[in-house]
Amino acid sequence: MATRYLEIRQGVLSKNDQLAAGLRERFARAGLFVVNLVSSPGTGKTALLERLLAEMRAMGLHVAAVVGDLQTDNDARRLARSGAPVRQITTDGMCHLEADMLAGKLEGWDLDALDFLFIENVGNLVCPTWYDLGEDIRLVLLSVTEGEDKPLKYPVMFNSADVAVITKTDLTAACECNLDAMRANIRAVRPGMLIFETSAKTGAGLSELLAFLLAQRRAKYPTA
């Protein structure tokens, strides 16, 4: 049974990788920079993304978001307050997004008219690890409320991400979080990993994260 299970899983992942490669080509032709946000539930993905979308729109950038949740469209409605176009994927119990789910939600959108697409993945630090969505950058979010050892407990997710974002830093003192230990644990799992420290409530660190994302897009599409 174990061998059969692995064969099925490999087949599913292989199909997903092929679809993701097609999406990546499609995004590149459109000059669209795609960011995949992953984290455990309650880390603050939606709050952070709502602020990023609003600030990017204020700068004249064309941004959109796709949100994955097991049930409800609560997060999609929150993100829509930014004024950006938002679409919901309800997974009905599936703990991650897959490339075919994302592809189905892109129909009718003029990707050529967008600068950034953000994917808010299902809150989970295990399942989304394995599924490529054609993104340019994967951001893993970790809040100060979760404890400093979360990267050590979920090393594969942190290894699969490109950048770490510490959230809810306005609660650092209240949670007695040791940020030095949190940073050290992230880099113990992923040496040299770039880390941003942010608060969606106060706005701390958002300008640095935004500048990084803009620089990454310029590097990929220098004439855009």
Coordinates of N, CA and C in Angstrom, one line a residue:
M1 N 0.8 -1.2 0.0 CA 0.0 0.0 0.0 C 0.9 1.3 0.0
A2 N 2.0 1.2 0.8 CA 2.8 2.4 0.8 C 3.4 2.8 -0.5
T3 N 3.8 1.7 -1.3 CA 4.4 2.0 -2.6 C 3.4 2.5 -3.5
R4 N 2.2 2.0 -3.5 CA 1.1 2.4 -4.4 C 0.8 3.9 -4.1
Y5 N 0.7 4.2 -2.8 CA 0.4 5.6 -2.4 C 1.5 6.6 -2.9
L6 N 2.7 6.2 -2.9 CA 3.8 7.1 -3.3 C 3.7 7.2 -4.9
E7 N 3.3 6.2 -5.6 CA 3.2 6.3 -7.0 C 2.1 7.2 -7.4
I8 N 1.0 7.1 -6.7 CA -0.2 8.0 -7.0 C 0.2 9.4 -6.7
R9 N 0.9 9.7 -5.5 CA 1.3 11.0 -5.2 C 2.2 11.6 -6.2
Q10 N 3.2 10.8 -6.7 CA 4.1 11.3 -7.7 C 3.4 11.7 -8.9
G11 N 2.4 10.9 -9.3 CA 1.7 11.2 -10.5 C 0.9 12.5 -10.4
V12 N 0.3 12.7 -9.2 CA -0.5 14.0 -9.0 C 0.5 15.1 -9.1
L13 N 1.6 15.0 -8.4 CA 2.6 16.1 -8.4 C 3.2 16.4 -9.8
S14 N 3.4 15.3 -10.5 CA 3.9 15.5 -11.9 C 3.0 16.3 -12.7
K15 N 1.7 15.9 -12.6 CA 0.7 16.6 -13.4 C 0.6 18.1 -13.0
N16 N 0.7 18.3 -11.7 CA 0.6 19.7 -11.1 C 1.8 20.5 -11.6
D17 N 3.0 19.9 -11.6 CA 4.2 20.6 -12.1 C 4.1 21.0 -13.6
Q18 N 3.5 20.1 -14.4 CA 3.3 20.4 -15.8 C 2.4 21.6 -16.0
L19 N 1.3 21.6 -15.2 CA 0.3 22.7 -15.3 C 0.9 24.0 -14.8
A20 N 1.7 23.9 -13.7 CA 2.4 25.1 -13.1 C 3.4 25.7 -14.1
A21 N 4.1 24.8 -14.8 CA 5.0 25.3 -15.8 C 4.3 26.1 -16.9
G22 N 3.1 25.6 -17.3 CA 2.4 26.3 -18.3 C 1.9 27.6 -17.8
L23 N 1.5 27.7 -16.5 CA 1.0 28.9 -15.9 C 2.2 29.9 -15.9
R24 N 3.4 29.4 -15.5 CA 4.6 30.3 -15.4 C 4.9 30.9 -16.7
E25 N 4.8 30.2 -17.8 CA 5.0 30.7 -19.1 C 3.9 31.7 -19.5
R26 N 2.7 31.4 -19.1 CA 1.6 32.4 -19.4 C 1.8 33.7 -18.6
F27 N 2.2 33.6 -17.4 CA 2.5 34.8 -16.6 C 3.6 35.6 -17.2
A28 N 4.6 34.9 -17.6 CA 5.8 35.6 -18.2 C 5.5 36.3 -19.4
R29 N 4.7 35.7 -20.3 CA 4.2 36.4 -21.5 C 3.4 37.7 -21.2
A30 N 2.7 37.6 -20.1 CA 1.9 38.8 -19.8 C 2.7 39.9 -19.0
G31 N 3.9 39.5 -18.6 CA 4.7 40.5 -17.8 C 4.1 40.6 -16.4
L32 N 3.5 39.5 -15.9 CA 2.9 39.5 -14.6 C 3.8 38.8 -13.6
F33 N 3.9 39.5 -12.4 CA 4.7 38.9 -11.3 C 3.8 38.3 -10.3
V34 N 4.1 37.1 -9.9 CA 3.1 36.3 -9.1 C 3.8 35.9 -7.8
V35 N 3.1 36.2 -6.7 CA 3.5 36.0 -5.3 C 2.6 35.0 -4.6
N36 N 3.1 33.9 -4.1 CA 2.4 32.9 -3.4 C 2.6 33.1 -1.9
L37 N 1.6 33.4 -1.1 CA 1.7 33.5 0.4 C 1.3 32.3 1.1
V38 N 2.1 31.7 1.9 CA 1.8 30.5 2.6 C 2.1 30.7 4.1
S39 N 1.3 30.0 4.9 CA 1.5 30.2 6.4 C 0.5 29.2 7.1
S40 N 0.7 29.1 8.4 CA -0.4 28.4 9.2 C -1.6 29.4 9.3
P41 N -2.7 28.8 9.7 CA -3.9 29.7 9.9 C -3.6 30.8 11.0
G42 N -4.2 31.9 10.8 CA -4.1 33.0 11.8 C -2.8 33.8 11.9
T43 N -2.0 33.6 10.9 CA -0.7 34.3 10.9 C -0.8 35.8 10.5
G44 N -1.9 36.1 9.8 CA -2.1 37.5 9.3 C -1.9 37.7 7.9
K45 N -2.0 36.6 7.1 CA -1.8 36.8 5.6 C -2.8 37.8 5.0
T46 N -4.1 37.6 5.4 CA -5.1 38.5 4.8 C -4.9 40.0 5.2
A47 N -4.6 40.2 6.5 CA -4.4 41.6 6.9 C -3.2 42.2 6.2
L48 N -2.1 41.5 6.1 CA -0.9 42.0 5.4 C -1.2 42.2 3.9
L49 N -1.9 41.3 3.3 CA -2.1 41.4 1.9 C -3.1 42.5 1.6
E50 N -4.1 42.7 2.4 CA -5.0 43.9 2.2 C -4.3 45.2 2.2
R51 N -3.3 45.3 3.1 CA -2.5 46.6 3.1 C -1.6 46.7 1.9
L52 N -1.0 45.6 1.5 CA -0.1 45.6 0.3 C -0.9 46.0 -0.9
L53 N -2.1 45.4 -1.1 CA -2.9 45.7 -2.3 C -3.3 47.1 -2.3
A54 N -3.7 47.7 -1.2 CA -4.2 49.1 -1.1 C -3.0 50.0 -1.4
E55 N -1.8 49.7 -0.9 CA -0.7 50.6 -1.1 C -0.2 50.5 -2.5
M56 N -0.2 49.3 -3.1 CA 0.2 49.2 -4.5 C -0.8 49.9 -5.4
R57 N -2.1 49.8 -5.2 CA -3.0 50.5 -6.0 C -2.8 52.1 -5.9
A58 N -2.5 52.5 -4.7 CA -2.3 53.9 -4.5 C -1.1 54.4 -5.3
M59 N -0.1 53.5 -5.6 CA 1.0 53.8 -6.4 C 0.8 53.7 -7.9
G60 N -0.5 53.3 -8.2 CA -0.8 53.2 -9.6 C -0.6 51.9 -10.2
L61 N -0.2 50.9 -9.4 CA 0.0 49.5 -9.9 C -1.3 48.8 -10.0
H62 N -1.3 47.9 -11.0 CA -2.5 47.0 -11.3 C -2.2 45.7 -10.6
V63 N -3.0 45.4 -9.6 CA -2.8 44.2 -8.8 C -4.2 43.4 -8.6
A64 N -4.0 42.1 -8.4 CA -5.2 41.3 -8.2 C -4.8 40.2 -7.2
A65 N -5.8 39.5 -6.7 CA -5.5 38.4 -5.7 C -6.5 37.3 -5.9
V66 N -6.0 36.1 -5.7 CA -6.8 34.9 -5.6 C -6.6 34.3 -4.2
V67 N -7.7 33.9 -3.6 CA -7.7 33.5 -2.2 C -8.2 32.1 -2.1
G68 N -7.4 31.2 -1.3 CA -7.9 29.8 -1.1 C -8.3 29.6 0.3
D69 N -9.4 29.0 0.5 CA -9.9 28.7 1.9 C -10.7 27.4 1.8
L70 N -10.8 26.6 2.9 CA -11.6 25.4 2.9 C -13.1 25.8 2.8
Q71 N -13.5 26.8 3.4 CA -14.9 27.2 3.4 C -14.9 28.8 3.5
T72 N -16.0 29.4 3.2 CA -16.4 30.8 3.3 C -15.5 31.6 2.3
D73 N -16.1 32.8 2.0 CA -15.4 33.8 1.2 C -15.0 35.0 2.0
N74 N -14.9 34.8 3.3 CA -14.6 35.9 4.3 C -13.3 36.7 3.9
D75 N -12.2 36.0 3.6 CA -11.0 36.6 3.3 C -11.0 37.4 2.0
A76 N -11.7 36.8 1.0 CA -11.9 37.4 -0.3 C -12.6 38.8 -0.2
R77 N -13.7 38.8 0.7 CA -14.4 40.0 0.9 C -13.6 41.1 1.6
R78 N -12.7 40.6 2.5 CA -11.8 41.5 3.2 C -10.8 42.2 2.2
L79 N -10.3 41.3 1.4 CA -9.3 41.8 0.4 C -9.9 42.8 -0.6
A80 N -11.2 42.5 -1.0 CA -11.9 43.4 -1.9 C -12.0 44.8 -1.5
R81 N -11.9 45.0 -0.2 CA -12.0 46.4 0.4 C -10.8 47.2 -0.1
S82 N -9.8 46.6 -0.6 CA -8.6 47.4 -1.1 C -8.9 48.0 -2.5
G83 N -10.0 47.5 -3.1 CA -10.4 48.0 -4.5 C -9.8 47.1 -5.6
A84 N -8.9 46.1 -5.2 CA -8.3 45.2 -6.2 C -9.3 44.1 -6.6
P85 N -9.3 43.6 -7.8 CA -10.1 42.5 -8.2 C -9.6 41.2 -7.4
V86 N -10.6 40.5 -6.8 CA -10.3 39.4 -6.0 C -11.2 38.2 -6.4
R87 N -10.6 37.0 -6.4 CA -11.4 35.8 -6.7 C -11.1 34.8 -5.6
Q88 N -12.2 34.0 -5.2 CA -12.1 33.0 -4.2 C -12.1 31.6 -4.7
I89 N -11.2 30.8 -4.2 CA -11.2 29.4 -4.4 C -11.6 28.7 -3.1
T90 N -12.8 28.0 -3.1 CA -13.2 27.2 -1.9 C -12.8 25.8 -2.2
T91 N -12.0 25.3 -1.3 CA -11.4 23.9 -1.6 C -12.2 22.8 -1.0
D92 N -13.3 23.1 -0.3 CA -14.1 22.1 0.3 C -13.4 21.0 1.1
G93 N -12.4 21.5 1.9 CA -11.7 20.5 2.7 C -10.3 20.3 2.3
M94 N -9.9 20.6 1.0 CA -8.6 20.3 0.6 C -7.6 21.3 1.2
C95 N -6.5 20.9 1.7 CA -5.6 21.7 2.5 C -4.6 22.5 1.8
H96 N -4.8 22.7 0.5 CA -3.8 23.4 -0.3 C -4.5 23.8 -1.7
L97 N -3.8 24.7 -2.4 CA -4.2 25.0 -3.7 C -3.4 24.3 -4.7
E98 N -3.9 23.9 -5.9 CA -3.2 23.3 -6.9 C -3.3 24.1 -8.2
A99 N -2.4 23.8 -9.1 CA -2.3 24.7 -10.3 C -3.6 24.7 -11.2
D100 N -4.3 23.6 -11.2 CA -5.5 23.6 -12.0 C -6.6 24.4 -11.4
M101 N -6.6 24.5 -10.0 CA -7.6 25.4 -9.4 C -7.3 26.8 -9.7
L102 N -6.0 27.2 -9.7 CA -5.7 28.6 -10.0 C -6.0 28.9 -11.4
A103 N -5.6 28.0 -12.4 CA -5.9 28.2 -13.8 C -7.4 28.5 -14.0
G104 N -8.2 27.7 -13.3 CA -9.7 27.9 -13.5 C -10.2 29.3 -13.1
K105 N -9.5 29.9 -12.1 CA -9.9 31.2 -11.6 C -9.4 32.4 -12.4
L106 N -8.5 32.1 -13.4 CA -7.9 33.2 -14.2 C -8.8 33.5 -15.4
E107 N -9.7 32.7 -15.7 CA -10.5 32.9 -16.9 C -11.3 34.2 -16.9
G108 N -11.1 35.0 -17.9 CA -11.8 36.3 -18.0 C -11.0 37.5 -17.5
W109 N -9.9 37.2 -16.8 CA -9.0 38.3 -16.4 C -8.0 38.6 -17.5
D110 N -7.8 39.9 -17.7 CA -6.8 40.3 -18.7 C -5.4 40.4 -18.0
L111 N -4.7 39.3 -18.1 CA -3.4 39.2 -17.3 C -2.4 40.2 -17.8
D112 N -2.5 40.6 -19.1 CA -1.6 41.6 -19.7 C -1.8 43.0 -19.0
A113 N -2.9 43.2 -18.4 CA -3.2 44.5 -17.8 C -2.8 44.5 -16.3
L114 N -2.3 43.4 -15.8 CA -1.9 43.3 -14.4 C -0.4 43.4 -14.2
D115 N 0.0 44.0 -13.1 CA 1.5 44.0 -12.7 C 1.8 42.9 -11.7
F116 N 0.9 42.7 -10.8 CA 1.1 41.7 -9.7 C -0.1 40.9 -9.5
L117 N 0.1 39.6 -9.3 CA -1.0 38.7 -8.8 C -0.5 38.0 -7.5
F118 N -1.3 38.2 -6.5 CA -1.0 37.6 -5.2 C -2.0 36.4 -5.0
I119 N -1.4 35.3 -4.5 CA -2.1 34.1 -4.2 C -2.1 33.9 -2.7
E120 N -3.2 34.0 -2.1 CA -3.3 33.7 -0.6 C -3.6 32.2 -0.5
N121 N -2.6 31.4 -0.2 CA -2.9 29.9 -0.1 C -3.6 29.5 1.1
V122 N -4.1 28.3 1.2 CA -4.8 27.8 2.3 C -3.9 27.8 3.5
G123 N -4.4 28.2 4.7 CA -3.6 28.2 5.9 C -3.1 26.8 6.3
N124 N -1.9 26.5 6.0 CA -1.3 25.1 6.3 C 0.2 25.2 6.0
L125 N 1.0 24.6 6.9 CA 2.4 24.6 6.7 C 2.9 23.3 6.2
V126 N 2.0 22.4 5.8 CA 2.5 21.1 5.3 C 2.1 20.9 3.8
C127 N 0.8 20.8 3.5 CA 0.3 20.5 2.2 C 0.8 21.4 1.1
P128 N 0.7 22.8 1.3 CA 1.1 23.6 0.2 C 2.5 23.6 -0.2
T129 N 3.4 22.9 0.6 CA 4.8 22.8 0.3 C 5.1 22.2 -1.0
W130 N 4.3 21.2 -1.4 CA 4.6 20.4 -2.6 C 4.0 20.9 -3.9
Y131 N 3.2 21.9 -3.8 CA 2.4 22.3 -5.0 C 2.9 23.6 -5.6
D132 N 3.5 23.6 -6.7 CA 4.0 24.7 -7.4 C 2.7 25.3 -8.1
L133 N 2.6 26.6 -8.0 CA 1.5 27.3 -8.6 C 1.9 28.3 -9.8
G134 N 3.1 28.1 -10.2 CA 3.7 29.0 -11.3 C 4.1 30.3 -10.8
E135 N 4.3 30.4 -9.4 CA 4.6 31.7 -8.9 C 6.1 32.1 -9.1
D136 N 6.4 33.4 -9.0 CA 7.8 33.8 -9.1 C 8.4 33.8 -7.7
I137 N 7.7 34.1 -6.7 CA 8.2 34.1 -5.3 C 7.2 33.5 -4.3
R138 N 7.7 32.7 -3.4 CA 6.9 32.1 -2.4 C 7.3 32.8 -1.1
L139 N 6.4 33.5 -0.4 CA 6.6 34.1 0.9 C 6.0 33.2 2.0
V140 N 6.8 32.8 2.9 CA 6.3 32.1 4.1 C 6.1 33.1 5.3
L141 N 4.9 33.1 5.8 CA 4.7 34.1 6.9 C 4.7 33.3 8.2
L142 N 5.2 34.0 9.2 CA 5.3 33.5 10.6 C 5.0 34.6 11.6
S143 N 4.0 34.4 12.4 CA 3.7 35.5 13.3 C 4.4 35.3 14.7
V144 N 4.5 36.4 15.4 CA 5.2 36.4 16.7 C 4.3 35.6 17.7
T145 N 3.0 35.4 17.4 CA 2.1 34.7 18.3 C 2.3 33.2 18.2
E146 N 3.1 32.7 17.2 CA 3.2 31.2 17.0 C 4.3 30.6 17.7
G147 N 5.2 31.3 18.2 CA 6.4 30.7 18.9 C 7.6 30.7 18.0
E148 N 8.8 30.8 18.6 CA 10.0 30.9 17.9 C 10.4 29.6 17.1
D149 N 9.9 28.5 17.6 CA 10.3 27.2 17.1 C 9.6 26.7 15.9
K150 N 8.6 27.4 15.4 CA 7.8 27.0 14.2 C 8.6 26.6 13.0
P151 N 9.7 27.3 12.7 CA 10.5 26.9 11.5 C 11.2 25.5 11.7
L152 N 11.5 25.2 13.0 CA 12.2 23.9 13.3 C 11.1 22.8 13.2
K153 N 9.9 23.1 13.4 CA 8.8 22.1 13.4 C 8.4 21.8 11.9
Y154 N 8.5 22.8 11.1 CA 8.0 22.7 9.7 C 9.2 23.1 8.8
P155 N 10.3 22.4 8.8 CA 11.4 22.9 8.0 C 11.2 22.8 6.5
V156 N 10.4 21.8 6.1 CA 10.3 21.7 4.6 C 9.6 22.9 4.0
M157 N 8.6 23.4 4.7 CA 7.9 24.6 4.2 C 8.9 25.8 4.1
F158 N 9.7 26.0 5.1 CA 10.6 27.1 5.1 C 11.7 26.9 4.0
N159 N 12.1 25.6 3.8 CA 13.0 25.4 2.7 C 12.5 25.6 1.4
S160 N 11.1 25.4 1.2 CA 10.5 25.6 -0.1 C 10.2 27.0 -0.4
A161 N 10.3 27.9 0.6 CA 10.0 29.3 0.4 C 11.2 30.1 0.0
D162 N 11.0 31.3 -0.6 CA 12.1 32.1 -1.0 C 12.4 33.2 0.0
V163 N 11.4 33.7 0.7 CA 11.5 34.8 1.7 C 10.6 34.5 2.9
A164 N 11.1 34.9 4.1 CA 10.3 34.7 5.3 C 9.8 36.1 5.7
V165 N 8.5 36.2 6.1 CA 8.0 37.4 6.6 C 7.4 37.2 8.0
I166 N 8.0 37.8 9.0 CA 7.5 37.8 10.4 C 6.4 38.8 10.5
T167 N 5.2 38.4 11.0 CA 4.1 39.3 11.1 C 3.7 39.6 12.5
K168 N 2.8 40.5 12.7 CA 2.3 40.9 14.0 C 3.3 41.3 15.0
T169 N 4.4 42.0 14.5 CA 5.5 42.4 15.4 C 5.0 43.5 16.4
D170 N 3.8 44.1 16.3 CA 3.3 45.0 17.3 C 3.0 44.2 18.6
L171 N 2.9 42.8 18.5 CA 2.5 42.0 19.6 C 3.7 41.3 20.2
T172 N 4.9 41.7 19.8 CA 6.1 41.0 20.2 C 6.3 41.0 21.7
A173 N 6.2 42.1 22.3 CA 6.3 42.2 23.8 C 5.2 41.4 24.5
A174 N 4.0 41.6 24.1 CA 2.9 40.9 24.7 C 3.0 39.4 24.7
C175 N 3.5 38.9 23.6 CA 3.7 37.5 23.4 C 5.0 36.9 23.9
E176 N 5.8 37.9 24.4 CA 7.2 37.5 24.9 C 7.9 36.7 23.9
C177 N 7.8 37.2 22.6 CA 8.5 36.5 21.5 C 10.0 37.0 21.4
N178 N 10.9 36.1 21.3 CA 12.3 36.4 21.1 C 12.6 36.4 19.6
L179 N 12.6 37.6 19.1 CA 12.8 37.8 17.6 C 14.2 37.3 17.2
D180 N 15.2 37.5 18.0 CA 16.5 36.9 17.7 C 16.5 35.4 17.5
A181 N 15.8 34.7 18.4 CA 15.7 33.3 18.3 C 14.9 32.9 17.1
M182 N 13.8 33.6 16.8 CA 13.0 33.3 15.6 C 13.8 33.4 14.4
R183 N 14.5 34.5 14.2 CA 15.4 34.7 13.1 C 16.4 33.6 13.0
A184 N 17.0 33.3 14.1 CA 18.1 32.2 14.1 C 17.5 30.9 13.7
N185 N 16.2 30.6 14.1 CA 15.6 29.3 13.8 C 15.3 29.2 12.3
I186 N 14.8 30.4 11.7 CA 14.5 30.4 10.3 C 15.8 30.1 9.5
R187 N 16.9 30.8 9.9 CA 18.1 30.6 9.2 C 18.9 29.3 9.5
A188 N 18.5 28.7 10.6 CA 19.0 27.4 10.9 C 18.5 26.4 9.9
V189 N 17.2 26.6 9.5 CA 16.6 25.7 8.5 C 16.9 26.2 7.1
R190 N 17.0 27.5 6.8 CA 17.3 28.0 5.5 C 18.4 29.1 5.7
P191 N 19.7 28.7 5.7 CA 20.8 29.6 5.9 C 20.7 30.8 4.9
G192 N 20.9 32.0 5.4 CA 20.9 33.2 4.6 C 19.5 33.7 4.1
M193 N 18.5 33.1 4.6 CA 17.1 33.5 4.1 C 16.8 34.9 4.4
L194 N 16.3 35.6 3.4 CA 15.9 37.0 3.6 C 14.6 37.1 4.5
I195 N 14.7 37.9 5.5 CA 13.6 38.0 6.5 C 13.1 39.5 6.6
F196 N 11.8 39.6 6.5 CA 11.1 40.9 6.7 C 10.3 40.9 8.0
E197 N 10.3 41.9 8.8 CA 9.6 42.0 10.0 C 8.5 43.0 9.9
T198 N 7.2 42.6 10.0 CA 6.1 43.5 9.6 C 5.0 43.5 10.6
S199 N 4.2 44.6 10.5 CA 3.0 44.7 11.3 C 1.9 45.3 10.4
A200 N 0.9 44.5 10.1 CA -0.2 45.1 9.3 C -1.0 46.2 10.0
K201 N -0.9 46.1 11.3 CA -1.7 47.1 12.2 C -1.0 48.4 12.2
T202 N 0.3 48.4 12.4 CA 1.1 49.7 12.4 C 1.7 50.1 11.1
G203 N 1.8 49.2 10.2 CA 2.5 49.5 8.9 C 4.0 49.2 9.0
A204 N 4.5 48.8 10.1 CA 6.0 48.6 10.2 C 6.4 47.6 9.2
G205 N 7.5 47.9 8.6 CA 8.2 46.9 7.7 C 7.5 46.7 6.3
L206 N 6.3 47.3 6.1 CA 5.6 47.1 4.8 C 6.3 47.8 3.7
S207 N 6.9 49.0 3.9 CA 7.6 49.7 2.8 C 8.8 48.9 2.4
E208 N 9.5 48.3 3.3 CA 10.7 47.5 2.9 C 10.2 46.3 2.1
L209 N 9.2 45.6 2.5 CA 8.7 44.4 1.8 C 8.1 44.9 0.4
L210 N 7.4 45.9 0.4 CA 6.9 46.4 -0.9 C 8.1 46.8 -1.9
A211 N 9.1 47.5 -1.4 CA 10.2 47.8 -2.2 C 10.9 46.6 -2.7
F212 N 11.0 45.6 -1.9 CA 11.6 44.3 -2.4 C 10.8 43.7 -3.5
L213 N 9.5 43.6 -3.4 CA 8.7 43.0 -4.4 C 8.8 43.8 -5.7
L214 N 8.8 45.1 -5.6 CA 8.9 46.0 -6.8 C 10.2 45.7 -7.5
A215 N 11.3 45.6 -6.7 CA 12.6 45.4 -7.2 C 12.7 44.0 -7.9
Q216 N 12.0 43.0 -7.4 CA 12.0 41.7 -8.0 C 11.3 41.7 -9.3
R217 N 10.2 42.5 -9.4 CA 9.5 42.5 -10.7 C 10.3 43.3 -11.7
R218 N 11.0 44.4 -11.3 CA 11.8 45.1 -12.2 C 13.0 44.3 -12.8
A219 N 13.5 43.4 -11.9 CA 14.6 42.6 -12.3 C 14.2 41.6 -13.3
K220 N 12.9 41.1 -13.2 CA 12.4 40.1 -14.1 C 11.9 40.8 -15.4
Y221 N 11.3 41.9 -15.3 CA 10.7 42.6 -16.4 C 11.3 44.0 -16.5
P222 N 12.6 44.2 -16.9 CA 13.2 45.5 -16.8 C 12.6 46.6 -17.7
T223 N 11.9 46.2 -18.8 CA 11.3 47.1 -19.7 C 9.9 47.4 -19.4
A224 N 9.3 46.8 -18.3 CA 7.9 46.9 -18.0 C 7.6 48.3 -17.3

